[in-house]
Coordinates of C-alpha atoms in Angstrom, one line a residue:
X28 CA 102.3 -145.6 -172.1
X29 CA 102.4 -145.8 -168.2
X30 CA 101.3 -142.5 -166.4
X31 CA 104.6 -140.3 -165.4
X32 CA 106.5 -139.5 -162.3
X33 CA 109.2 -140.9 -160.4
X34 CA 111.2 -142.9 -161.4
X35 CA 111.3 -145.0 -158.4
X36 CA 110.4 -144.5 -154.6
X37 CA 112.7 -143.2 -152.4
X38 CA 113.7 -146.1 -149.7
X39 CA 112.1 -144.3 -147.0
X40 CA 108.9 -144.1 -148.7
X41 CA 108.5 -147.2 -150.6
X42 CA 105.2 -148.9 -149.9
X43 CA 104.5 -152.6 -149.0
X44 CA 102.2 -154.2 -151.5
X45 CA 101.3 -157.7 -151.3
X46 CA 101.2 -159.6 -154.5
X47 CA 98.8 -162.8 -154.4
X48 CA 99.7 -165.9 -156.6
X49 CA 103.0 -166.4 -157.8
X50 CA 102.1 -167.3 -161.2
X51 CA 102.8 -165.7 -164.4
X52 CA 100.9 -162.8 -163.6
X53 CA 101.8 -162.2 -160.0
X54 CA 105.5 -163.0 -161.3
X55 CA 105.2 -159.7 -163.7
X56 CA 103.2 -157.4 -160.9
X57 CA 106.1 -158.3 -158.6
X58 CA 109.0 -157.8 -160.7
X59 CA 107.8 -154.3 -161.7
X60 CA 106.8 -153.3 -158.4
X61 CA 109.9 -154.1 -156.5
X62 CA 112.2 -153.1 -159.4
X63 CA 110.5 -149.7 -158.6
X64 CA 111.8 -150.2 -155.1
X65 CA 108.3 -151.4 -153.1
X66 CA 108.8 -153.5 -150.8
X67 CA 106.9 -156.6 -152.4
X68 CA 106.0 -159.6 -150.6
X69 CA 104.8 -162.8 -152.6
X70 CA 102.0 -165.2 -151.6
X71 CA 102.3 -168.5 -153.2
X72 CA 99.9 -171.6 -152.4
X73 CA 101.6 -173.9 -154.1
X74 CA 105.6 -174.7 -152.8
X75 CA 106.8 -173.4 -155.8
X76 CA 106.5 -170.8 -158.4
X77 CA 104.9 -170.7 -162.0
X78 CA 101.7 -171.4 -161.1
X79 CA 100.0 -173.0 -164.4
X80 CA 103.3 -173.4 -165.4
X81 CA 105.0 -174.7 -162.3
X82 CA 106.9 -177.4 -161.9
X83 CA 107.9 -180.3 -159.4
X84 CA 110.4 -183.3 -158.7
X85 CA 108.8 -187.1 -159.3
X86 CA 110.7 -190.4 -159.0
X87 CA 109.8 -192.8 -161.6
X88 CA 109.7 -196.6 -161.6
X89 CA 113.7 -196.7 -163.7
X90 CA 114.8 -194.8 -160.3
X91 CA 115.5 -191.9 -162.1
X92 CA 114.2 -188.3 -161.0
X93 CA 112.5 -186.1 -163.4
X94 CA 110.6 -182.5 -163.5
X95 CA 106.5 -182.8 -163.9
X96 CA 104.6 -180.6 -165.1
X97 CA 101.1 -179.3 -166.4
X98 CA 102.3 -179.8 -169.9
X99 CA 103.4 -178.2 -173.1
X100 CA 103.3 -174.7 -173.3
X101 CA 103.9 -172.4 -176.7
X102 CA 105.9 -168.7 -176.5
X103 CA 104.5 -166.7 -179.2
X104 CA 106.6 -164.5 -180.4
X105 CA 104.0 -162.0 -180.1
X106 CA 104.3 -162.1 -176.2
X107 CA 106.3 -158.9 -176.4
X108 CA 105.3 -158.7 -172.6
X109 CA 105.9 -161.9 -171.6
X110 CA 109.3 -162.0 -173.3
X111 CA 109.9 -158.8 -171.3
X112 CA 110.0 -160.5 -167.6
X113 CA 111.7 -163.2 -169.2
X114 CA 114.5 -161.2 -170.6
X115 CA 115.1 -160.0 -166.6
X116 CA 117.0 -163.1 -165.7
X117 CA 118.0 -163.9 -169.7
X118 CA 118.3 -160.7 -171.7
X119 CA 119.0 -163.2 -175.1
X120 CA 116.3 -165.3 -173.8
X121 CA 118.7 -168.3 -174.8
X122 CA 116.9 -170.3 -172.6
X123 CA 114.7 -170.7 -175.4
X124 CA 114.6 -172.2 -178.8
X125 CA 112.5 -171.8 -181.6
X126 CA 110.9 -175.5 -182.8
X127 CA 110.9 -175.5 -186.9
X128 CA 107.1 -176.1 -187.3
X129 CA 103.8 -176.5 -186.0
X130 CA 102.4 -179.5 -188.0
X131 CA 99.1 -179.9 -187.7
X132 CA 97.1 -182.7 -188.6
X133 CA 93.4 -184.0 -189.0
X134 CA 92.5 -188.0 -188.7
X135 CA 91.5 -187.5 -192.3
X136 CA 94.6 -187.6 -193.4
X137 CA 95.4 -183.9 -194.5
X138 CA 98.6 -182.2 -192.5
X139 CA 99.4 -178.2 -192.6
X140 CA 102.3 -176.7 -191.6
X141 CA 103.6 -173.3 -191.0
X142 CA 106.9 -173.6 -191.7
X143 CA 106.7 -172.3 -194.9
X144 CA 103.8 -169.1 -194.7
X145 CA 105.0 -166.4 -194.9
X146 CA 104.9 -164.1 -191.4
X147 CA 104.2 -160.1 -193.5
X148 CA 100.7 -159.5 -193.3
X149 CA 98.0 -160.4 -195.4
X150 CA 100.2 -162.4 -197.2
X151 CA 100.5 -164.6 -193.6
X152 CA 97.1 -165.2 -194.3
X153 CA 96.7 -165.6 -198.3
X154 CA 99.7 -167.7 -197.5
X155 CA 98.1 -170.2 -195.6
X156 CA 95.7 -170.7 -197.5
X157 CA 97.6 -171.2 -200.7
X158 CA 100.0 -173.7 -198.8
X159 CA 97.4 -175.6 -197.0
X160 CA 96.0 -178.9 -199.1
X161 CA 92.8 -178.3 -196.8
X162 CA 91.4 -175.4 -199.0
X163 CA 90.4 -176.5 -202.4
X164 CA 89.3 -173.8 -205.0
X165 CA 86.0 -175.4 -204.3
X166 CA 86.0 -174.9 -200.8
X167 CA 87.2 -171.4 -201.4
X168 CA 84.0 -171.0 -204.0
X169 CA 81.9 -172.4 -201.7
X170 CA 82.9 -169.7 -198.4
X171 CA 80.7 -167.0 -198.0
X172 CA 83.4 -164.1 -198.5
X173 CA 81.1 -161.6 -197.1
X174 CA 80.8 -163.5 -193.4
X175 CA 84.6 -163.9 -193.0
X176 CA 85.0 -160.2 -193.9
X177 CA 85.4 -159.0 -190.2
X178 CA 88.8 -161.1 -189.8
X179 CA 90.2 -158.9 -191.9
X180 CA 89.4 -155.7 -189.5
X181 CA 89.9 -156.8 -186.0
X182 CA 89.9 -153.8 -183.6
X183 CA 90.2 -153.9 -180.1
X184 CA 88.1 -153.4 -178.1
X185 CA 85.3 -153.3 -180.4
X186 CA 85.3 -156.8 -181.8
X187 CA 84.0 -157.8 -178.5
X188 CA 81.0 -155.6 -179.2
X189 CA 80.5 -157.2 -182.4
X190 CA 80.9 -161.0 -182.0
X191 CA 80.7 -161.6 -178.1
X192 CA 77.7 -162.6 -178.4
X193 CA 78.2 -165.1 -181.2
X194 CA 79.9 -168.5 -180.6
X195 CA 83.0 -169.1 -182.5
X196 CA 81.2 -172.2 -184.2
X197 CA 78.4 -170.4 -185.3
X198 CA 81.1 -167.7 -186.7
X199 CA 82.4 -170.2 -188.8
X200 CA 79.7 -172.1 -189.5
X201 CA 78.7 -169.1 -191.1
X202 CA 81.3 -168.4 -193.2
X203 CA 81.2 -171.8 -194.4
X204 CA 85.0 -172.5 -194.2
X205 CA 86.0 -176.4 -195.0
X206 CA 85.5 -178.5 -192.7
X207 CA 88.7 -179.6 -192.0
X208 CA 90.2 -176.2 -192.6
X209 CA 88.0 -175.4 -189.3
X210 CA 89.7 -178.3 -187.4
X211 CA 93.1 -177.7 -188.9
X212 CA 92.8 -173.9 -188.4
X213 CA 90.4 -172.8 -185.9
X214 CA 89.7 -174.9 -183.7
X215 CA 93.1 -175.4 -182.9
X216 CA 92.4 -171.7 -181.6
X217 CA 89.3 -172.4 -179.4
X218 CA 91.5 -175.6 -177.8
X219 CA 94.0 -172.7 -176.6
X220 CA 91.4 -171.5 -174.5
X221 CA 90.8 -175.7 -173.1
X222 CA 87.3 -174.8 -174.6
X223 CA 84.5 -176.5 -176.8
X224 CA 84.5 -173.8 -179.9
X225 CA 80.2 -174.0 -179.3
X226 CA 80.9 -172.3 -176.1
X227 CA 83.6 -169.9 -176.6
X228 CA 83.1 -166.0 -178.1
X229 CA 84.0 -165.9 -181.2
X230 CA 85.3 -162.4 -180.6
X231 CA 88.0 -164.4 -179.0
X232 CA 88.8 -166.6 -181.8
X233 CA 88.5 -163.5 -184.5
X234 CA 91.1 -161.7 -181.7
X235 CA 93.5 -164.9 -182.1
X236 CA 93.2 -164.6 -186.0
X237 CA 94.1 -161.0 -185.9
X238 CA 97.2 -161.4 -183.3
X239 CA 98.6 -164.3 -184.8
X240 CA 98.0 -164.0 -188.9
X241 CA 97.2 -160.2 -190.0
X242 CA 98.3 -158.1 -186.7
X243 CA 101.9 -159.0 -186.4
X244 CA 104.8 -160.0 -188.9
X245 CA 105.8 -162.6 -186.1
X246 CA 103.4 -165.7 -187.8
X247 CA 102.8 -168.4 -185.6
X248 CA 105.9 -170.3 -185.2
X249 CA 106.9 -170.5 -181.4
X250 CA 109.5 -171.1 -178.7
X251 CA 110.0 -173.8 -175.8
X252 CA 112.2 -173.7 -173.2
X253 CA 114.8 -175.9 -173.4
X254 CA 115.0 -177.1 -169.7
X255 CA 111.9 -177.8 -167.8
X256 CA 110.0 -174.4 -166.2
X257 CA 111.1 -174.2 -162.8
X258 CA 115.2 -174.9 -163.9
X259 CA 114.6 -172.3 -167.5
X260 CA 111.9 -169.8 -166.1
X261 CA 111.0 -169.7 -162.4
X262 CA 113.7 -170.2 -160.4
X263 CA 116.1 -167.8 -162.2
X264 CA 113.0 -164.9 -161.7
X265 CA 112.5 -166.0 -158.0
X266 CA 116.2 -165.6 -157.5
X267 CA 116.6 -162.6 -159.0
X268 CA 113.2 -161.2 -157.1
X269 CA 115.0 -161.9 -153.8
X270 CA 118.0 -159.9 -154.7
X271 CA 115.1 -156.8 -155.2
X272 CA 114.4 -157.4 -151.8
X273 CA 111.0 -159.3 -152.4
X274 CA 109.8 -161.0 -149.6
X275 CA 108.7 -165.0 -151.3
X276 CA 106.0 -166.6 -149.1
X277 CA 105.7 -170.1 -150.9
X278 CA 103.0 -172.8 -149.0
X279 CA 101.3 -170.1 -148.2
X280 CA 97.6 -169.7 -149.3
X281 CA 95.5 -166.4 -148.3
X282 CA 92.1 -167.1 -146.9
X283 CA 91.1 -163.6 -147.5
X284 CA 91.8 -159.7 -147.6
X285 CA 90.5 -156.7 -145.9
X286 CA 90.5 -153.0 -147.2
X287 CA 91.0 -151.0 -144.0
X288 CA 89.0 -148.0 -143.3
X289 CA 92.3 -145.9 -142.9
X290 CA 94.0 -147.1 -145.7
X291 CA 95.6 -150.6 -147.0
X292 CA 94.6 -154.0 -146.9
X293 CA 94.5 -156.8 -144.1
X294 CA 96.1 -160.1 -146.1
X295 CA 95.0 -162.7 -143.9
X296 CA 96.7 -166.5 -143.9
X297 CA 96.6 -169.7 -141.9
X298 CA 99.5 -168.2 -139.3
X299 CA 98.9 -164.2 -139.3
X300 CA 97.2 -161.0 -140.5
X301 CA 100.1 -159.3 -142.4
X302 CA 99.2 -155.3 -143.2
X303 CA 100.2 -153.6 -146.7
X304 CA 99.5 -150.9 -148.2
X305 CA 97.8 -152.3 -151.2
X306 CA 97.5 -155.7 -153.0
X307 CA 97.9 -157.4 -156.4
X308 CA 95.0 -160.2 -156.7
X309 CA 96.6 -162.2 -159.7
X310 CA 94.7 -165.5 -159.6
X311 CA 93.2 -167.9 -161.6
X312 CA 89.2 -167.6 -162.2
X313 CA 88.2 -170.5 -159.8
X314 CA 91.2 -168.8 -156.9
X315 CA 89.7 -165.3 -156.9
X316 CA 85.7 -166.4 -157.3
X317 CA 86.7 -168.2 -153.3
X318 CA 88.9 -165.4 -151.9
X319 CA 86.4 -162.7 -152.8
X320 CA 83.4 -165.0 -151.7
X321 CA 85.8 -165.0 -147.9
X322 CA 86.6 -161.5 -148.5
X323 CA 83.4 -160.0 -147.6
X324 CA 84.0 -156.5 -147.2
X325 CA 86.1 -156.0 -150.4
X326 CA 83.9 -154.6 -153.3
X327 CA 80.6 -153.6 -153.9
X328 CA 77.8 -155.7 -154.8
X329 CA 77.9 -155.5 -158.4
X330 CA 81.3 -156.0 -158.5
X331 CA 81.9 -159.0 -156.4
X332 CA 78.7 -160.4 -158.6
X333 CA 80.7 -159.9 -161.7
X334 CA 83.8 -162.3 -160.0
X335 CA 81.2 -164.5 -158.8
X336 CA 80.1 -165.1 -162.7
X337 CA 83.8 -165.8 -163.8
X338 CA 83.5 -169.1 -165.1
X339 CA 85.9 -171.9 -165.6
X340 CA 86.8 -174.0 -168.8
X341 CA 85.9 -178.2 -168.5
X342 CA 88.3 -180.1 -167.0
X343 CA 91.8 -181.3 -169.1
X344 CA 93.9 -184.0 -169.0
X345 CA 98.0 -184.0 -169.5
X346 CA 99.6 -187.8 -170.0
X347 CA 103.0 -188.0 -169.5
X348 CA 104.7 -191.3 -170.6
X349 CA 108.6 -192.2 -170.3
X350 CA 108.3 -194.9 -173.1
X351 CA 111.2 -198.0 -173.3
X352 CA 112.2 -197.5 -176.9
X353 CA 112.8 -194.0 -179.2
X354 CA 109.8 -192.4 -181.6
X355 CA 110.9 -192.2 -185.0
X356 CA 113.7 -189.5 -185.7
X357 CA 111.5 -187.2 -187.9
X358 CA 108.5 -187.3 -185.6
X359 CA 107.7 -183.6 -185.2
X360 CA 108.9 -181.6 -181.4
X361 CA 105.4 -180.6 -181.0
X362 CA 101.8 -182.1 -183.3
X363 CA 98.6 -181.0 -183.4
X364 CA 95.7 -183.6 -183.7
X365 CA 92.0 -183.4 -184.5
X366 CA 89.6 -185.5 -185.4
X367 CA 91.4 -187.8 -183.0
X368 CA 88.8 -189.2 -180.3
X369 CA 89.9 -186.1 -178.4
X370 CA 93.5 -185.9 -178.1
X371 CA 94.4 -182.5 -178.9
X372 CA 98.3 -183.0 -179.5
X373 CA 101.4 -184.9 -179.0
X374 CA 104.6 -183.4 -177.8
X375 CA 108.0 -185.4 -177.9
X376 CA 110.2 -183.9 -174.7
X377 CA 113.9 -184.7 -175.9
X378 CA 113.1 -183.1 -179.4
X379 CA 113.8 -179.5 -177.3
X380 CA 114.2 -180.3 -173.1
X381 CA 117.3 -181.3 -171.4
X382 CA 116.2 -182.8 -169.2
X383 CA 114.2 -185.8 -171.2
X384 CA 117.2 -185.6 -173.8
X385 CA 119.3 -186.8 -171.1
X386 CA 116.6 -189.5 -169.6
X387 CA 116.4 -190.7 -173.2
X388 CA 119.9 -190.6 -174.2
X389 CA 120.7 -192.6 -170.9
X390 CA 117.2 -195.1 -171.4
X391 CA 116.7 -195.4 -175.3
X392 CA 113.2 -194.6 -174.9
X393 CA 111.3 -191.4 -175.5
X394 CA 109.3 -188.7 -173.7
X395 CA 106.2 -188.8 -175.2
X396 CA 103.1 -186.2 -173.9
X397 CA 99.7 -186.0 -175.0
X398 CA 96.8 -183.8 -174.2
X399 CA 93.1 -183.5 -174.2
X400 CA 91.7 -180.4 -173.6
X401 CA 87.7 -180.0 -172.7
X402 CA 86.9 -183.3 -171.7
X403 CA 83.4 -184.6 -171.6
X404 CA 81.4 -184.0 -167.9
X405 CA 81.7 -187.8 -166.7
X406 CA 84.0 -189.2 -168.6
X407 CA 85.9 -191.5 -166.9
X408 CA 89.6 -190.5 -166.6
X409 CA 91.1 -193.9 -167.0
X410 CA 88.6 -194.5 -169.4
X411 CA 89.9 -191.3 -171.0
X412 CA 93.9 -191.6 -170.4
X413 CA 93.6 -195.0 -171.9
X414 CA 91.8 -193.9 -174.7
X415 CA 94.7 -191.2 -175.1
X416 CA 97.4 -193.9 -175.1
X417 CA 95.3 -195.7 -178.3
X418 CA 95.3 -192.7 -180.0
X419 CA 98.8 -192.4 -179.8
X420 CA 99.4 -195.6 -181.1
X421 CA 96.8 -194.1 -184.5
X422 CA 99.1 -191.1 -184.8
X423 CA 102.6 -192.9 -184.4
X424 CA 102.0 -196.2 -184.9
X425 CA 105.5 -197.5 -183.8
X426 CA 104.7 -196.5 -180.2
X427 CA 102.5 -199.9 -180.0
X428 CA 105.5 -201.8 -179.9
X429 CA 106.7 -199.7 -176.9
X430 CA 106.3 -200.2 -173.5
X431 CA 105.5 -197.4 -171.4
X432 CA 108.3 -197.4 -168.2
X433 CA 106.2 -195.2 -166.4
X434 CA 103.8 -192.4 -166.5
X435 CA 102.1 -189.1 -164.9
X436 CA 98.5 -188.0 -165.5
X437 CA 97.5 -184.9 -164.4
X438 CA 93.9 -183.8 -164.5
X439 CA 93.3 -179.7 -164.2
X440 CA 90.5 -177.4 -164.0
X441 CA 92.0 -174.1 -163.8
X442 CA 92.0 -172.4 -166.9
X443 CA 89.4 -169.7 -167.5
X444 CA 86.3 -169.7 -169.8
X445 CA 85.3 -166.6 -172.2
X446 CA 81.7 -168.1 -172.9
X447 CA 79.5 -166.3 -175.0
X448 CA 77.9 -163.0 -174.2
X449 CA 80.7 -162.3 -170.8
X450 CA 82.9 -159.7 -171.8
X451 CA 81.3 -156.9 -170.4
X452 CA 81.3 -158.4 -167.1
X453 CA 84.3 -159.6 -167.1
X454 CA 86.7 -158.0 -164.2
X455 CA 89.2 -155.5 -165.2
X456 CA 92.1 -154.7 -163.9
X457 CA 91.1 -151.5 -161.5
X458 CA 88.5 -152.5 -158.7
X459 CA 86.5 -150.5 -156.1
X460 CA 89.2 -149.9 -153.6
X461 CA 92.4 -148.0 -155.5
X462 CA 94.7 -149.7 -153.6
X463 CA 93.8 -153.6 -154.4
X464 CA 94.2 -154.4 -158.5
X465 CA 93.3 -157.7 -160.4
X466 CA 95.7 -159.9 -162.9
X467 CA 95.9 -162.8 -164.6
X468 CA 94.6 -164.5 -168.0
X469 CA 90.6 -164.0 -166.8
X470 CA 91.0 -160.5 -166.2
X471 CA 89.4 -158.1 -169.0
X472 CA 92.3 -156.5 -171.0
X473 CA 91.1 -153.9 -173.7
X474 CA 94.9 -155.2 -175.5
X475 CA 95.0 -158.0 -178.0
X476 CA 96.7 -160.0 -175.9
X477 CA 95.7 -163.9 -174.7
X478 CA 96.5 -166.5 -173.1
X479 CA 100.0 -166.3 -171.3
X480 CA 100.4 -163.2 -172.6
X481 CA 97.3 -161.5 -171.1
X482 CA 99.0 -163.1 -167.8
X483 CA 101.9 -160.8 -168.0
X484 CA 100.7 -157.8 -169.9
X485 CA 97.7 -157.5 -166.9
X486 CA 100.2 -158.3 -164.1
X487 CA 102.1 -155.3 -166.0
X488 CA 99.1 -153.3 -165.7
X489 CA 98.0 -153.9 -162.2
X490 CA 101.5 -152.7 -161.1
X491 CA 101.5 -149.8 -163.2
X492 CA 97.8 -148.8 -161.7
X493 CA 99.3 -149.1 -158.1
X494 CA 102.4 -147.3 -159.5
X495 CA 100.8 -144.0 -160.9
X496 CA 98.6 -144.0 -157.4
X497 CA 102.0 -143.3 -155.9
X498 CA 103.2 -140.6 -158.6
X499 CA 105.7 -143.2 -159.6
X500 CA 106.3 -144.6 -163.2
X501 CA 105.3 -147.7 -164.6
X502 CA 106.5 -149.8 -167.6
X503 CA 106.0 -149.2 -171.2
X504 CA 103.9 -151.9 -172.5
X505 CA 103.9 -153.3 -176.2
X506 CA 101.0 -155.2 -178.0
X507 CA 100.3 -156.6 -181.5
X508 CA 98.5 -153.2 -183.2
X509 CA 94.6 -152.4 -182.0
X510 CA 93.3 -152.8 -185.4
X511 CA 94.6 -154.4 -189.1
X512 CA 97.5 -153.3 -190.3
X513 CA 96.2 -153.3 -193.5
X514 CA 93.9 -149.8 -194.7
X515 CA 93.0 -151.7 -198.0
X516 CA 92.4 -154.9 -195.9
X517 CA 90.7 -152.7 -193.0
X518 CA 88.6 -150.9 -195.6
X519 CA 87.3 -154.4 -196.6
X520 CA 86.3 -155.9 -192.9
X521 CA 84.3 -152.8 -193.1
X522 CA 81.8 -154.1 -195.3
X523 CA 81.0 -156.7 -193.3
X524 CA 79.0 -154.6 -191.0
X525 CA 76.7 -153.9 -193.6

């Protein structure tokens, strides 16, 4: 619950806060801040908003004009927060649609879906398990019941202090789950994070578990938007920001900010030195290790060391292909792989965006998009995208016969990485200076919350910190519950601590 007081300023004393990145976090600071009645201004690098989900316009070979982007992207309906600044510009949020599964399937030959597991805790879980032809009653004999105790008692924050400093293969490794279950299942998880599973805390895979299977009735079926990001998400939210009064600077990177002896913050750009009264930080890991490192009197020592050690996950790649003839008519919306020579999933655009339905209907082709996630330290990216294409052709073999029109390979290395043993240094929200907070999917959150959601819930947060400064309220936020919702199952998780 967000600290009382006013319910907004009043106009002649509203504050100017700068908010830095216009992604999803800096998106949710904003909107709360100026719906409070600051007067917000928005610093955007890039021309347009989103950030990691931003869009932009590309010409293709056919002539036509189509949206690119950084790829598929899942809402959860356990993004209560997210959903929140969404529901701003579509209270019914009809600009998404639910897909009707989330196949996923290993190279063995084994496919699990979750169209049919049920979404009440535990029986999301037990569920699984008795649906999915991955876990044989020999594989279940052969688990170690005792090591996968803790995923049935998740708490927040403590499971950090538990298993951060175990890596989520070893945590499974340990409980000696099948192996394909552990593709099929878990590492699915550890790929969210565009991580190798022997780097990443298992803390955050056993924090994934809990949201998605025994924390919420909500399972883990998902929305897409049915347009393309910038026409379903971004511009609608910019639009209605402007209307607050919010000030959008788009192309416009910051080089660094000051704290001021009497109070504010210096936000300096390639044109000017704008003043504020405070600032939002919400950037992505690698973004905020270089402004702090030109920002050298914000922080103290320790703390600008614990920014510094913010690391970044290996470098991904997104393939894009506008193919000449159609996929087959019950190829799935959305697949995911493993086992496959590192693609990590295959998306079919018309199955849910307009956009691609009309480029197909027009073409008789499909929209085909593939991703790898954590790619090798000198691999060679066509060596790589290539490679991608070839696996394609494994998973739906009548895409050999097709020809690809053209296509869009984009090659990121934004995303953050939650190695093992780094949560305590991890940057939080509040900083040295009360008037400068941090957001975005890097920062520590003591919420189960990840991914896009710990975007907006931390955005959320920032504001609300800034807001209770001022004796103003903030915004109720809403998470998946701290611990099991379980006693009997809790009760068990317990005795894995002994």
């Amino acid at each position: 619950m967000p600290a009382p007081g006013l319910k907004r300023f009043a106009s002649a004393d509203s504050p100017g806060v700068a908010v830095i990145g216009g992604g999803i976090a800096g998106l949710a600071a904003a909107t709360l801040l100026a719906e409070r009645g600051a007067r917000v201004t928005l610093y955007e690098q890039e021309e347009s908003l989103g950030g990691r989900l931003a869009g932009w316009r590309t010409r293709l070979a056919d002539g036509g004009e189509v949206t690119m982007s950084r790829g598929f992207h899942a809402f959860f309906r356990q993004y209560y927060n997210l959903r929140g600044l969404l529901r701003r510009t579509d209270p019914a949020l009809d600009r998404l649609q639910q897909l009707p599964d989330y196949p996923l399937r290993h190279s063995g030959g084994l496919t699990d879906s979750f169209a049919r597991v049920p979404r009440t805790p535990p029986f999301s879980a037990l569920g699984f398990v008795a649906l999915s032809p991955t876990f044989g009653w020999r594989d279940l004999a052969a688990m170690d019941a005792r090591a996968a105790l803790p995923l049935l008692d998740v708490r927040v924050p403590e499971v950090y202090e538990r298993f951060d400093s175990v890596s989520a293969t070893h945590f499974l490794e340990r409980v000696r789950f099948p192996e394909a279950a552990h593709h099929l299942a878990f590492e699915v998880f550890s790929r969210s994070f565009f991580a190798d599973p022997r780097e990443l805390s298992a803390a955050e895979l056993l924090l994934m578990f809990h949201i998605y299977f025994l924390g919420s009735s909500e399972g883990l079926l998902f929305d897409v938007p049915t347009a393309p990001f910038p026409q379903a998400l971004w511009d609608p939210l910019g639009a209605y920001l402007q209307r607050l009064g919010t000030h959008i600077r788009a192309g416009t990177p910051v080089r660094a900010v000051h704290p001021c002896d009497a109070g504010g913050v210096e936000v300096r750009t390639d044109i000017a030195v704008d003043r504020h009264d405070a600032a939002v930080l919400a950037l992505d890991a690698g973004a905020l290790r270089g402004l702090v490192a030109a920002s050298p009197g914000l922080g103290t020592a320790a703390w600008r060391d614990d920014v510094a050690c913010l690391r970044t996950a290996p470098r991904f790649l997104v393939s894009r292909l506008w193919l000449d003839r159609p996929v087959r008519a019950d190829r799935a919306a959305f697949l995911g792989t493993s086992g496959y020579d590192g693609l990590d999933n295959v998306s079919v655009l018309e199955r849910y965006e307009d956009e691609a339905a009309r480029w197909s209907a027009r073409s008789g082709g499909s929209v085909v998009e593939l991703h790898a996630y954590a790619v090798p330290e000198g691999a060679r990216p066509e060596a790589v995208q290539s490679r991608l294409v070839e696996r394609l052709h494994q998973v739906y073999p009548e895409t050999r016969r097709a020809r690809i029109v053209d296509a869009r390979h984009e090659w990121r290395s934004d995303c953050p990485l939650f190695p093992v043993g780094t949560y305590a240094r991890r940057p939080t929200v509040s900083t040295p200076h009360p008037q400068v907070t941090l957001a975005g999917d890097a920062i520590r959150c003591d919420l189960p919350v990840a991914l896009m959601e710990r975007a907006a819930t931390t955005g959320f947060l920032a504001a609300n910190a800034l807001l209770a400064g001022w004796g103003v309220q903030g915004q109720t936020l809403w998470t998946v519950p701290r611990a099991g919702r379980s006693p009997v199952l809790r009760a068990l998780g317990t005795l894995g601590t002994r």
